[in-house]
XYZ file of C-alpha atoms in Angstrom:
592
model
C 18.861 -23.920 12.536
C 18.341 -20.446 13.856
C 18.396 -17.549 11.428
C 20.128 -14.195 12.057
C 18.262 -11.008 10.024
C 19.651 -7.954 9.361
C 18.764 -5.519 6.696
C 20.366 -2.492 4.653
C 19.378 -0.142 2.728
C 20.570 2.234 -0.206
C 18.621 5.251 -1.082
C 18.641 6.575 -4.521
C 16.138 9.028 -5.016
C 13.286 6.994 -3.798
C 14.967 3.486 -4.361
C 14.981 1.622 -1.326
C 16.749 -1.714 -1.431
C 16.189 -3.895 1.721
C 17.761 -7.232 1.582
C 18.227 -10.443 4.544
C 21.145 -12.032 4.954
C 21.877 -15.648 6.715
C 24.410 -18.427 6.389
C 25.707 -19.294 3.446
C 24.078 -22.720 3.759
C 20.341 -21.419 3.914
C 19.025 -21.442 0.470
C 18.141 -18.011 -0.442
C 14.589 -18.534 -1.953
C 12.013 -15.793 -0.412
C 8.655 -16.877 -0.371
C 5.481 -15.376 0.291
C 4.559 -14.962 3.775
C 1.013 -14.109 5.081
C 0.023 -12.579 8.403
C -1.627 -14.745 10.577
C -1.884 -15.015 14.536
C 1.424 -15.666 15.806
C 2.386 -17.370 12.692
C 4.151 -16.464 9.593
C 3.795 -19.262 6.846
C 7.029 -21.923 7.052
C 8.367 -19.891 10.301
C 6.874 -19.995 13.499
C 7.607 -17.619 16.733
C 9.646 -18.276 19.912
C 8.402 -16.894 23.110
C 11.417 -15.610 24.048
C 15.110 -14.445 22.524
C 18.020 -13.965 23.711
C 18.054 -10.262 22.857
C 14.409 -8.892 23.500
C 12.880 -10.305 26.169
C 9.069 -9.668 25.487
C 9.365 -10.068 21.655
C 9.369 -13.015 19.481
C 12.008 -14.130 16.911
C 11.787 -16.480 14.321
C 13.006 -19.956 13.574
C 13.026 -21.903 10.803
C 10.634 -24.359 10.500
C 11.581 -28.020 9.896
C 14.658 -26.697 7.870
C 12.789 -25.895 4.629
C 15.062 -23.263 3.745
C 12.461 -20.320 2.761
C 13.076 -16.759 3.725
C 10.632 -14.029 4.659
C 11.633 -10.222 3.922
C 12.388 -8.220 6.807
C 9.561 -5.692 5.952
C 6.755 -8.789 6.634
C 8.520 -9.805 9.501
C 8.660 -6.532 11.613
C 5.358 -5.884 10.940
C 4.667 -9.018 12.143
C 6.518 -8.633 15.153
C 4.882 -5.178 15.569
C 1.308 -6.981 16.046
C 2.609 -9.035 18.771
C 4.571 -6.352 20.725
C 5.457 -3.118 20.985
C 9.701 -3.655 20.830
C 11.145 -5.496 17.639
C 14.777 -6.415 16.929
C 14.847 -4.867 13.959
C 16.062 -1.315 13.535
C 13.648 1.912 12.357
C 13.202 1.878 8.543
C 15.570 5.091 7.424
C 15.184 8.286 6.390
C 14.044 7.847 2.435
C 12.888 10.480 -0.228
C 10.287 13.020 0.165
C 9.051 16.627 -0.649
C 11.740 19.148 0.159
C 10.725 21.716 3.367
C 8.407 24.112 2.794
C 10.593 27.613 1.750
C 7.521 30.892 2.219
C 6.501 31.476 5.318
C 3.196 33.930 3.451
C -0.165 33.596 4.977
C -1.951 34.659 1.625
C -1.869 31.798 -1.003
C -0.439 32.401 -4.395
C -0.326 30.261 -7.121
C 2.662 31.586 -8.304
C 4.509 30.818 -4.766
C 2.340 27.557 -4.955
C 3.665 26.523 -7.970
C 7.408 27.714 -6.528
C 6.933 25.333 -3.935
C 6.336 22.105 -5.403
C 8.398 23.007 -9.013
C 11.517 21.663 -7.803
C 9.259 18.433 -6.554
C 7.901 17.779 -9.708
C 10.977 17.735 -11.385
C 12.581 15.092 -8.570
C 9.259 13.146 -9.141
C 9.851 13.383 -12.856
C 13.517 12.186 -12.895
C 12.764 8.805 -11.660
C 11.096 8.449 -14.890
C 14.564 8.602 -16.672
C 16.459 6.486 -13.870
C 17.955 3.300 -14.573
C 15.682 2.691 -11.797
C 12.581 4.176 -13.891
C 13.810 2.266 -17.243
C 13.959 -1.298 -15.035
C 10.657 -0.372 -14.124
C 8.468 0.098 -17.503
C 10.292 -3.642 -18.629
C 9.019 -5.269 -15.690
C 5.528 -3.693 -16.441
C 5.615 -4.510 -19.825
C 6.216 -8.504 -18.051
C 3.073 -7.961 -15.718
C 0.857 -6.798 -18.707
C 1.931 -9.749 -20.653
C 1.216 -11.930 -17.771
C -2.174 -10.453 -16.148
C -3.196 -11.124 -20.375
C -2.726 -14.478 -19.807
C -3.438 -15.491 -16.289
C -6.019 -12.700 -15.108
C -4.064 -12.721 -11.865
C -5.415 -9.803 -9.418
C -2.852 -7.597 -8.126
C 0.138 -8.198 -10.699
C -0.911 -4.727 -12.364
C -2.450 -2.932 -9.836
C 0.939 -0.890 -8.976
C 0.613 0.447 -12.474
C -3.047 1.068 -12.587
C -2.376 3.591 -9.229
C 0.455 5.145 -10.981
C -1.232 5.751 -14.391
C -3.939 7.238 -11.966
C -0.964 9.260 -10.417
C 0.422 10.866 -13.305
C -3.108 11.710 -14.783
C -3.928 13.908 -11.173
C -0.500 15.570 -11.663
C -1.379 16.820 -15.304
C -4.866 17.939 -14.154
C -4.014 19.288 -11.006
C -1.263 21.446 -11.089
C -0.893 24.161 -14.017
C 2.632 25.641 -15.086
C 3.996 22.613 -15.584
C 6.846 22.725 -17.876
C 6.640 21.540 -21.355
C 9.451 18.556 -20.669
C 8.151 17.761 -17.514
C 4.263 17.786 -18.784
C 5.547 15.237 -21.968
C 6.847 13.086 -19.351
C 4.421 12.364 -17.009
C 1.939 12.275 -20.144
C 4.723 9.825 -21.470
C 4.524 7.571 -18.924
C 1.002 7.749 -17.722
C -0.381 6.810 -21.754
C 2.430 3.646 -21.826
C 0.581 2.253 -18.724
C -3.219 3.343 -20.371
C -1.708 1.840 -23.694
C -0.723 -1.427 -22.002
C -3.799 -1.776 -19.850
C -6.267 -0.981 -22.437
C -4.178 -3.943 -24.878
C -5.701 -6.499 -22.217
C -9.070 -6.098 -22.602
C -10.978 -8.822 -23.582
C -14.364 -10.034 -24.786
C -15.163 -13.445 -23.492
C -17.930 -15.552 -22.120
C -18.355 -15.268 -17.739
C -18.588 -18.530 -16.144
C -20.894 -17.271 -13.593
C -23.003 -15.214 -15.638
C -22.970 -17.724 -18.730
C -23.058 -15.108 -21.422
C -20.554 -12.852 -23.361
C -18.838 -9.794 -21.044
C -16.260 -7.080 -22.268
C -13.685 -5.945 -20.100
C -10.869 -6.957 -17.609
C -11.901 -9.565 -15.506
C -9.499 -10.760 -12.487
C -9.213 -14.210 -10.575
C -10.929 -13.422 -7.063
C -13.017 -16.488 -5.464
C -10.719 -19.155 -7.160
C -6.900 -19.376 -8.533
C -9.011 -20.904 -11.929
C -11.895 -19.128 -12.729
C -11.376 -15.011 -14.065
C -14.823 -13.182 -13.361
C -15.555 -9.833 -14.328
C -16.042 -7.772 -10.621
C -15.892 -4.365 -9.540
C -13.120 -3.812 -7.141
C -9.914 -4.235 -9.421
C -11.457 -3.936 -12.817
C -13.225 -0.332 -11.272
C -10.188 0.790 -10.405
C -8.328 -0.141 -13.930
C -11.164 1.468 -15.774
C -10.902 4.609 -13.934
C -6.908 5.295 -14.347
C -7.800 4.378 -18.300
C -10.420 7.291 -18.655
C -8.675 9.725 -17.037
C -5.651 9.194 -20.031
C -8.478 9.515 -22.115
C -9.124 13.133 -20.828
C -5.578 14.181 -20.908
C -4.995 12.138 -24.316
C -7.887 15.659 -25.747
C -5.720 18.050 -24.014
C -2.394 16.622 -25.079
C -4.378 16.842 -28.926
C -4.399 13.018 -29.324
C -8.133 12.901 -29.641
C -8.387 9.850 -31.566
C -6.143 7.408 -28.707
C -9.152 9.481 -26.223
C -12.090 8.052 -28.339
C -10.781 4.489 -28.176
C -9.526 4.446 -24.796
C -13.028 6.040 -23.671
C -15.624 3.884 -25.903
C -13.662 0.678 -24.394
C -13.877 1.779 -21.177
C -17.557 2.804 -21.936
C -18.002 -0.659 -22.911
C -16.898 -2.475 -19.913
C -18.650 0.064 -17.684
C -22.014 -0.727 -19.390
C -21.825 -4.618 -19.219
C -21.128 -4.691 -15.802
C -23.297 -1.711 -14.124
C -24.980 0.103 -16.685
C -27.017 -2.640 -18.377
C -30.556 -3.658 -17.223
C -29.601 -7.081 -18.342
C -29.996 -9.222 -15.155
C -27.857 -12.072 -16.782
C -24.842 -8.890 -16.613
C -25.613 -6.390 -14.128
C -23.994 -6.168 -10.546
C -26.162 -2.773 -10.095
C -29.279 -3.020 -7.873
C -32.218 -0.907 -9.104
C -31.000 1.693 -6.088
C -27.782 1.488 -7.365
C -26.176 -0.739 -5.045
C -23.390 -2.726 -6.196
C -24.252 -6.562 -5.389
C -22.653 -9.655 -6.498
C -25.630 -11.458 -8.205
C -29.064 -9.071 -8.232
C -32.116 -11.017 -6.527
C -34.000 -11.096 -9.674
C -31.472 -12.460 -12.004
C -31.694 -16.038 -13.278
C -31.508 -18.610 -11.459
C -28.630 -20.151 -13.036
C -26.511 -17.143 -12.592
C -27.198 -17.383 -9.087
C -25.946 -21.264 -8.854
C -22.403 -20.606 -11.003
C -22.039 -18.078 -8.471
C -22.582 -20.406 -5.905
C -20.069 -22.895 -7.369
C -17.337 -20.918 -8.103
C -17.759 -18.794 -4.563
C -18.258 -21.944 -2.234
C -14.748 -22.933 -1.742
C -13.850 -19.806 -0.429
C -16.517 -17.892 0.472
C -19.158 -20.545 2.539
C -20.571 -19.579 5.300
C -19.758 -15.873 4.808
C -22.159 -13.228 3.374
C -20.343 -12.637 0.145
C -21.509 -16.485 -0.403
C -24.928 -17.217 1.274
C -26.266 -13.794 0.492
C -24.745 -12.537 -2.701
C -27.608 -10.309 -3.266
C -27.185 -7.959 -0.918
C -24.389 -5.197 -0.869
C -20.718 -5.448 -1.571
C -18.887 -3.898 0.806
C -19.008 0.304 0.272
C -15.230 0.501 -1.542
C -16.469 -2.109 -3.841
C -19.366 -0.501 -4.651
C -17.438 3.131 -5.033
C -14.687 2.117 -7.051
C -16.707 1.413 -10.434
C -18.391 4.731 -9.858
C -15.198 6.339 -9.877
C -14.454 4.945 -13.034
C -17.873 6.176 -13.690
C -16.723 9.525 -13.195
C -13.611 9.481 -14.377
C -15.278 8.267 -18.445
C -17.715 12.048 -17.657
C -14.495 13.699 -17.639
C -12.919 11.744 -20.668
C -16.573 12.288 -22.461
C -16.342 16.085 -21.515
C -13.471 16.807 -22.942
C -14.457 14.723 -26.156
C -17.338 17.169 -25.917
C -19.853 13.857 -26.022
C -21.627 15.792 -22.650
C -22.371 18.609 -24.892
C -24.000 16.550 -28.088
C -20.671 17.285 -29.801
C -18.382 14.663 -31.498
C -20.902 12.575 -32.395
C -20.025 10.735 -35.056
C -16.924 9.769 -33.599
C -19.546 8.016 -30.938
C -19.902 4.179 -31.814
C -20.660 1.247 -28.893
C -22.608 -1.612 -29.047
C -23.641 -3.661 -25.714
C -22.268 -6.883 -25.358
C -24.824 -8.098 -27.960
C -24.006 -6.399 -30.588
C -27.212 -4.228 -30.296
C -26.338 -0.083 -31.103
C -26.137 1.874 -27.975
C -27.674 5.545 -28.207
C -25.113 8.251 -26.862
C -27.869 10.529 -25.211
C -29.168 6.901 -23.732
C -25.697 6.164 -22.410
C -24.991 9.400 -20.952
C -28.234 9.130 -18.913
C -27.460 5.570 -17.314
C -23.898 7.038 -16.478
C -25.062 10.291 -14.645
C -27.817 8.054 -12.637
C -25.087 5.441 -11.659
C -22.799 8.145 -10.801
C -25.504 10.030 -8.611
C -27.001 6.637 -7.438
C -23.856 5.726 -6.336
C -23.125 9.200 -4.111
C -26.784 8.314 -2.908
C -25.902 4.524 -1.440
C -22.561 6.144 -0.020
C -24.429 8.891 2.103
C -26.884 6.379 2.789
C -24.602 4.277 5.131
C -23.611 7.361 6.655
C -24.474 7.979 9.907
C -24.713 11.636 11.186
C -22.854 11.896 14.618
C -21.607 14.574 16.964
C -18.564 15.451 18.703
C -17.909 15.491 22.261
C -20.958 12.341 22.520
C -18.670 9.433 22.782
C -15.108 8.513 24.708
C -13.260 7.585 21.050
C -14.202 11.199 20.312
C -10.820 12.868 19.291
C -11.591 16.336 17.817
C -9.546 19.054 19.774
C -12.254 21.591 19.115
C -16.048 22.307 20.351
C -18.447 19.789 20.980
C -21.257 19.257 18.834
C -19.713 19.066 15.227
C -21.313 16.312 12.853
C -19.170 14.148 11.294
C -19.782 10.718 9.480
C -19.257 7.051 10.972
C -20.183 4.100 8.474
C -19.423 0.857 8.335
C -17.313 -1.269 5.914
C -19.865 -3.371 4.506
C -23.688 -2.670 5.124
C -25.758 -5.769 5.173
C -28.799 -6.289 7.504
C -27.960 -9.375 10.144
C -31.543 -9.982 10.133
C -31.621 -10.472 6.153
C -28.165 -11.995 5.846
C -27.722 -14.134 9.197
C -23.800 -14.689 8.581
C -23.179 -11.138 8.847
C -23.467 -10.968 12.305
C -20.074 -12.328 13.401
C -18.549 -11.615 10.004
C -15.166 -9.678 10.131
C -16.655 -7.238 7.841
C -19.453 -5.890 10.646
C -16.746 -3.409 11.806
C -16.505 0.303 10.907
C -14.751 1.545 8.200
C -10.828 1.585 8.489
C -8.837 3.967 6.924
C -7.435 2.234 4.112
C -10.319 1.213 2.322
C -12.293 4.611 3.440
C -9.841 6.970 1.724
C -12.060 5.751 -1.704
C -15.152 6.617 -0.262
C -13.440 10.079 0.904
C -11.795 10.683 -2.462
C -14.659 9.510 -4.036
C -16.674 12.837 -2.110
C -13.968 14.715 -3.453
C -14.077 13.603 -7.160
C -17.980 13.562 -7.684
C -17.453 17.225 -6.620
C -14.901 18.244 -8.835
C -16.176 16.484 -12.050
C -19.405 18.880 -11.664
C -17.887 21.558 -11.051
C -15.388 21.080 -14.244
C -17.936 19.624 -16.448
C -21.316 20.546 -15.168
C -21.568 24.187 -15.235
C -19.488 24.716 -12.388
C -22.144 22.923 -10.022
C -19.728 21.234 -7.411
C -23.572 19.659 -6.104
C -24.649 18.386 -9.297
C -24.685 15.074 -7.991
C -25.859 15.286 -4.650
C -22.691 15.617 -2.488
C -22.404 18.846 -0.615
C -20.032 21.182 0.822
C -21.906 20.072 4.532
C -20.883 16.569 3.246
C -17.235 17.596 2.860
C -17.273 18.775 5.924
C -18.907 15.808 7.632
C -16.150 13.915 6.403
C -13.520 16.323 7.122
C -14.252 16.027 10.887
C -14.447 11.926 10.612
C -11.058 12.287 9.573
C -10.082 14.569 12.817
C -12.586 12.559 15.097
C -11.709 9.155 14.401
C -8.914 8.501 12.174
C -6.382 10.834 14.245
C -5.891 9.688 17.551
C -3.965 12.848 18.947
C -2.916 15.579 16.581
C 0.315 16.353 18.988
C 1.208 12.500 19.507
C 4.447 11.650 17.710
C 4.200 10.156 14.488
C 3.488 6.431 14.997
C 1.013 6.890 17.434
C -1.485 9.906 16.081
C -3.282 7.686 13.538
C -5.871 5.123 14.216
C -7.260 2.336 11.570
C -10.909 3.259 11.538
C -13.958 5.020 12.679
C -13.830 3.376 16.193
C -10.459 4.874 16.606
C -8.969 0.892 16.649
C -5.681 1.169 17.367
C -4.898 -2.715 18.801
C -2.576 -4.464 16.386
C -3.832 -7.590 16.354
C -7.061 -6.311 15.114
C -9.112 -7.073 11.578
C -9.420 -3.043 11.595
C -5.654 -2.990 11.651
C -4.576 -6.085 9.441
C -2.164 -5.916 6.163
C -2.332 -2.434 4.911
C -3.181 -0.699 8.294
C -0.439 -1.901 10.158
C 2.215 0.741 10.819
C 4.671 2.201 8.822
C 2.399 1.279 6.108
C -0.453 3.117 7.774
C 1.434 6.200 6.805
C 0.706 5.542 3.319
C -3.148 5.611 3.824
C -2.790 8.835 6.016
C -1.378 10.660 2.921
C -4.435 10.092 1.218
C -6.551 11.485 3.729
C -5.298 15.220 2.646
C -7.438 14.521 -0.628
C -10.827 15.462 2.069
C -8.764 18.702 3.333
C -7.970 20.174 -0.141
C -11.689 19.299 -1.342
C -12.653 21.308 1.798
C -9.994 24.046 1.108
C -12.946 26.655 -0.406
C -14.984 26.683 2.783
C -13.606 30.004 5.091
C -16.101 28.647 8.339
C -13.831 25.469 8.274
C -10.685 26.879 7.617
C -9.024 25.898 10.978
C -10.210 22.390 10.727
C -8.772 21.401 6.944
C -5.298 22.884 8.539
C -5.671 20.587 11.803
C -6.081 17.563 9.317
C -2.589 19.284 6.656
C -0.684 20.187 9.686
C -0.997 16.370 11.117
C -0.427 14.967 8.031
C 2.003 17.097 5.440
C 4.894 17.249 7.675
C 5.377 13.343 7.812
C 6.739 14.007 4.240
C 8.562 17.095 4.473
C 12.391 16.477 4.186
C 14.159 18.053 7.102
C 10.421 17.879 9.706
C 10.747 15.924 12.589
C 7.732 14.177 11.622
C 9.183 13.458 8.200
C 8.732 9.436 7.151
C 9.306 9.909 3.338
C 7.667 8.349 0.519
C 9.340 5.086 1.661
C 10.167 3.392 -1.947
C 10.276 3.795 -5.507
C 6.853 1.689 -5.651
C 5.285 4.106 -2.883
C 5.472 7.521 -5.440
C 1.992 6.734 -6.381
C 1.273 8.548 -3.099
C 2.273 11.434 -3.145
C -0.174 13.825 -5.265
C -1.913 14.108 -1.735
C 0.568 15.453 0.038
C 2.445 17.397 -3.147
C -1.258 19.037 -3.319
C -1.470 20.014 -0.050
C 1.739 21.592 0.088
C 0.391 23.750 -3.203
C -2.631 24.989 -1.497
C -1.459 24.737 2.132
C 2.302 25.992 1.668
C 1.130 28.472 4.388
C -0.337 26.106 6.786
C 2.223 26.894 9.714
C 0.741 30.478 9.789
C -2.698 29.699 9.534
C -2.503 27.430 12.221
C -0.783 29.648 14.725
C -4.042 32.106 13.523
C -6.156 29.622 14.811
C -5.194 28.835 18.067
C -5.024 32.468 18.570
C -9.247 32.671 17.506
């Protein structure tokens, strides 16, 4: 029985509703469908339709009645050519136009411009919308607390994250405004931090803290780094704002658990625990720890996993996001601890944390292993850098001169020699945008956490200004193709400039429209670089290719997509603060 698709959708504030109709016959059960070459799981594609010659439509297969959403399908479609029956996603909510037209920032202007943002971002907090949204979280807590699923809370984790950048980031907030976002963002800390757990690790055999997820099998919850890293930063960064917002005591306990789950997993020397080489690369399963940690790895990994390097060589590196997103969390619990004043010997008594054996840790001691993991970390990430110059290859992008440096790395560094799988591995490709906006932001955060907590020494832990830079022109090199091609075509999905959709490189996440929400993210580099006069005109290249795909009323303008999506956009609501005068500066610097 053939299907007919069409969608609509309502927009309310950022509430996008897209919905498939059919027959009344077809049972209207979605399912989950999964990307795969020329296949979507229970439909399969035609090689020809009536309506677009060239593209392929979908069928039902053997009448089992299961429906994909429209969103899945086009991007499907999109992999497999460059026409799809389906119409252009609409217009949706954004950040309203840019209103000064100064070349001089002000913060008082700055603040002028996004105000009216702010309060449109804070309203969908109060929505009917917003109220739906914290009892379906309150579901997913309850659930990830009993099934350890990976992903069910990871939409909160990024907006708890979001909320805490907004309070940081941008001062004159007003008082009702500021109470809501810190409303909002300590529910989600709250709720996270009420599913940690102690509990003994099947593959390491002994007693972990923490929040461990269900990766290698639907079974068995193990306590990694990727999606616990990431839940353990967007809890200490409530922690900081919990001492600002005068809560200290909700700070101490949110930090100190935190603190806890940090040390079991990558602060410990404890081989039976640790993921953290001696350099301070993030492994699965050290070389030197026991032997029967190594063979519960093996057993819970091997369904999955054989035959890749994650499996026959857990002992060498994760790939680099992995590896990054603990030591953000590592970075984020400095901030939480400075504002405790724990960096500064204050506080003290209100310091108690025992490892995962119930031995006393030392707060001095503690402090120490987090500063080295944090600085290790920055190490390992510049490490896989490669310093390369414009102008030297024919992916080479930048408009500019020849002969700028800029970064290429890979997504996971592993030697083929030591790890023999690697070589034909998916993950032997360069880094593609999606999961290198962590490394970027991770630049960016190591940077500001010294420079707000470490006497004002943006280089405490090893990551320059020359680094920023670097990585500023990797943006402008590699991820954007052609800073005047219309939207859809001016970003690429990694450092090779990969731009074929049927590519690893540009798989799930990178495929387009939902490249654009990567490409927000890659403003984060610009405003870290915003300080630096001698690379003035390259930060606006990267906010005058980017910002306008979410200014209202731009022709570039794409939105903010859905209600689920607002999680991204402190990038671009921070550019427009510092860069509300981009349009002048960059008419300045094609005149230089």
């Amino acid at each position: 029985m053939n299907i007919s698709w069409y969608c609509f959708a309502t927009f309310t504030f950022a509430i996008i509703f897209i919905s498939v109709t059919a027959s009344s016959d077809v049972d209207q059960t979605r399912s989950e469908c999964k990307d795969m070459d020329g296949e979507i799981k229970l439909f399969i594609f035609r090689e020809k339709t009536k309506k677009i010659k060239d593209c392929d439509w979908i069928k039902n297969k053997k009448h089992l009645k299961r429906w994909c959403t429209v969103e899945i399908v086009r991007n499907h479609c999109i992999k497999l050519c460059n026409n799809c029956p389906f119409s252009p996603p609409p217009k949706f909510f954004g950040l309203i136009p840019v209103k000064s037209s100064s070349t001089a920032w002000s913060e008082s202007v700055a603040f002028a411009e996004v105000e009216t943002d702010l309060e449109r971002l804070g309203s969908l907090s109060y929505s009917e919308e917003g109220k739906k949204k914290e009892r379906k979280m309150q579901n997913a807590m309850d659930a990830y607390a009993i099934n350890s699923e990976k992903g069910i809370v990871r939409e909160y984790v990024q907006l708890c994250r979001m909320y805490a950048d907004l309070l940081r980031k941008i001062p004159g907030i007003s008082n009702k405004l500021r109470d809501g976002f810190y409303g909002s963002m300590m529910k989600i800390a709250l709720g996270l931090n009420g599913t940690h757990t102690e509990m003994e690790s099947q593959i390491k055999g002994v007693k972990m803290r923490g929040w461990p997820f269900k990766i290698a099998t639907d079974d068995v919850p193990e306590f990694e780094a990727y999606q616990a890293g990431s839940l353990m930063e967007a809890i200490a960064l409530a922690a900081e704002q919990a001492v600002i917002h005068g809560d200290k005591e909700t700070a101490v306990s949110l930090a100190l658990t935190v603190a806890g789950a940090l040390h079991d997993g990558f602060l410990t020397k404890d081989l039976k625990r640790t993921k953290v080489r001696n350099d301070g690369t993030v492994v699965y399963v050290p070389n030197s720890a026991p032997e029967d940690r190594m063979k519960r790895f093996k057993e819970v990994y091997k369904e999955k996993y054989s035959g890749r390097p994650a499996f026959e060589c857990p002992m060498l590196a994760q790939a680099i996001n992995h590896g990054i997103t603990p030591a953000n969390a590592g970075i984020a619990l400095l901030r939480a601890f400075g504002s405790i004043g724990w960096l500064k010997g204050k506080s003290k008594s209100e310091w108690n944390l025992i490892d995962a054996d119930g031995v006393k840790i030392d707060l001095e001691n503690y402090i120490d292993d987090l500063i080295d993991f944090v600085s290790k970390s920055a190490d390992v990430l510049l490490g896989n850098c490669k310093i390369r110059k414009t102008g030297t290859s024919i992916k080479d992008n930048y408009a500019g001169r020849d002969g700028k440096e800029w970064y290429h790395w890979k997504y996971k560094k592993i030697s083929a020699k030591k790890c023999p799988s690697f070589k034909k591995d998916l993950s032997n490709r360069p880094e593609d945008i999606s999961h290198g906006l962590i490394e970027l932001q991770f630049a960016s955060k190591i940077r500001a956490v010294g420079s707000d907590y470490f006497n004002r020494d943006p280089n405490y832990f090893g990551i320059s200004d020359v680094d920023i830079h670097r990585f500023l022109m990797s943006v402008l090199n590699r991820f954007i193709v052609d800073l005047n091609a219309k939207v859809d075509d001016r970003f690429s999905c990694d450092l090779d400039s990969e731009t074929r959709p049927n590519s690893k490189s540009c798989a799930n996440g990178r495929t387009m429209p939902k490249r654009l929400m990567s490409v927000s993210q890659l403003l984060d580099i610009a405003i870290a670089a915003r300080d630096y006069p001698e690379v003035r005109c390259d930060v606006l290249s990267v906010v005058n290719a980017i910002l306008p795909i979410f200014l209202e009323g731009h022709k570039d303008f794409h939105g903010i997509f859905k209600y689920n999506k607002i999680r991204h956009v402190v990038a671009p609501l921070m550019s427009k603060y510092y860069f509300y005068w981009y349009e002048s500066g960059v008419i300045d610097c094609q005149k230089e």
